[in-house]
Amino acid sequence: MSSIEGYEAAGELLRALAAPLRIRIVTELAGGPRCVHELVDTLGAPQPLVSQHLRVLRGAGVVRGSRRGREIAYALTDDHIAHIVADAVSHAREAGGS
């Protein structure tokens, strides 16, 4: 991958992470695989909205789904993504004085 392709891929990753709910989903998945209903319960967001954001994250290669009986368990494809999100959240809290 050329350096330009690397920057383009990084831009795609950051665009996929640009929504607060997707950041929360990634933070939850950093603790391990979760089914949609578990994310809905934890995040307090409607199921269709969570599913829509999971589709975006899956399309960007951030998460993958695997069958768990009748459900699909979603997991991060790479631990680096969890670190990127955790660092961004930490930085935002520090910058905001929170």
Coordinates of C-alpha atoms in Angstrom, one line a residue:
M1 CA 0.0 0.0 0.0
S2 CA 1.4 3.4 -1.0
S3 CA 1.5 6.2 1.5
I4 CA -1.4 7.9 -0.4
E5 CA -3.5 4.8 -0.2
G6 CA -2.7 4.6 3.5
Y7 CA -3.9 8.1 4.1
E8 CA -7.1 7.3 2.1
A9 CA -7.7 4.2 4.1
A10 CA -7.2 6.2 7.3
G11 CA -9.7 8.8 6.1
E12 CA -12.3 6.1 5.4
L13 CA -11.7 4.6 8.9
L14 CA -12.1 8.0 10.5
R15 CA -15.3 8.8 8.5
A16 CA -16.8 5.5 9.7
L17 CA -16.0 6.5 13.3
A18 CA -17.4 10.0 12.9
A19 CA -20.8 9.4 14.6
P20 CA -21.0 9.4 18.4
L21 CA -23.2 6.3 18.4
R22 CA -20.6 4.4 16.3
I23 CA -17.9 5.5 18.8
R24 CA -20.0 4.1 21.6
I25 CA -20.6 0.9 19.7
V26 CA -16.8 0.5 19.2
T27 CA -16.2 1.2 22.9
E28 CA -18.7 -1.5 23.8
L29 CA -17.2 -4.0 21.4
A30 CA -13.8 -3.3 22.8
G31 CA -15.0 -5.4 25.8
G32 CA -15.8 -8.4 23.5
P33 CA -18.4 -9.5 21.0
R34 CA -22.0 -8.4 21.4
C35 CA -25.3 -9.2 19.7
V36 CA -27.5 -6.3 18.5
H37 CA -30.0 -6.7 21.4
E38 CA -27.1 -6.4 23.9
L39 CA -25.9 -3.2 22.3
V40 CA -29.5 -1.9 22.2
D41 CA -29.8 -2.6 26.0
T42 CA -26.5 -1.1 26.9
L43 CA -26.7 2.0 24.6
G44 CA -30.4 2.7 25.0
A45 CA -30.7 3.3 21.3
P46 CA -33.4 1.9 19.1
Q47 CA -32.6 -1.5 17.4
P48 CA -33.0 -0.1 13.8
L49 CA -30.5 2.7 14.6
V50 CA -28.0 0.3 16.1
S51 CA -28.3 -2.0 13.2
Q52 CA -27.8 0.8 10.7
H53 CA -24.6 2.0 12.4
L54 CA -23.3 -1.6 12.6
R55 CA -23.8 -1.9 8.8
V56 CA -21.7 1.2 8.3
L57 CA -19.0 -0.1 10.6
R58 CA -19.1 -3.5 8.9
G59 CA -18.9 -1.9 5.5
A60 CA -15.8 0.0 6.6
G61 CA -14.2 -3.2 7.9
V62 CA -14.3 -2.0 11.6
V63 CA -16.5 -4.9 12.8
R64 CA -17.3 -8.4 11.6
G65 CA -20.3 -10.5 12.5
S66 CA -20.4 -14.2 13.3
R67 CA -23.4 -16.5 13.9
R68 CA -24.2 -17.2 17.5
G69 CA -27.2 -19.5 17.2
R70 CA -30.0 -17.4 15.7
E71 CA -28.2 -14.1 16.4
I72 CA -25.1 -12.4 15.0
A73 CA -22.4 -11.5 17.4
Y74 CA -20.4 -8.4 16.3
A75 CA -16.7 -8.0 17.2
L76 CA -14.0 -5.5 16.3
T77 CA -11.8 -6.6 13.4
D78 CA -8.7 -5.1 15.0
D79 CA -7.7 -4.0 18.6
H80 CA -6.1 -0.9 17.1
I81 CA -9.5 0.5 16.4
A82 CA -10.4 0.3 20.1
H83 CA -7.2 2.1 21.0
I84 CA -7.9 4.9 18.4
V85 CA -11.4 5.4 19.8
A86 CA -10.3 5.3 23.5
D87 CA -7.5 7.8 22.7
A88 CA -9.9 10.1 20.9
V89 CA -12.5 10.0 23.8
S90 CA -9.7 10.5 26.3
H91 CA -8.3 13.5 24.4
A92 CA -11.8 15.1 24.0
R93 CA -12.4 14.8 27.7
E94 CA -9.0 16.3 28.5
A95 CA -9.5 19.1 26.0
G96 CA -13.0 19.8 27.3
G97 CA -11.9 20.0 30.9
S98 CA -14.2 17.1 31.8

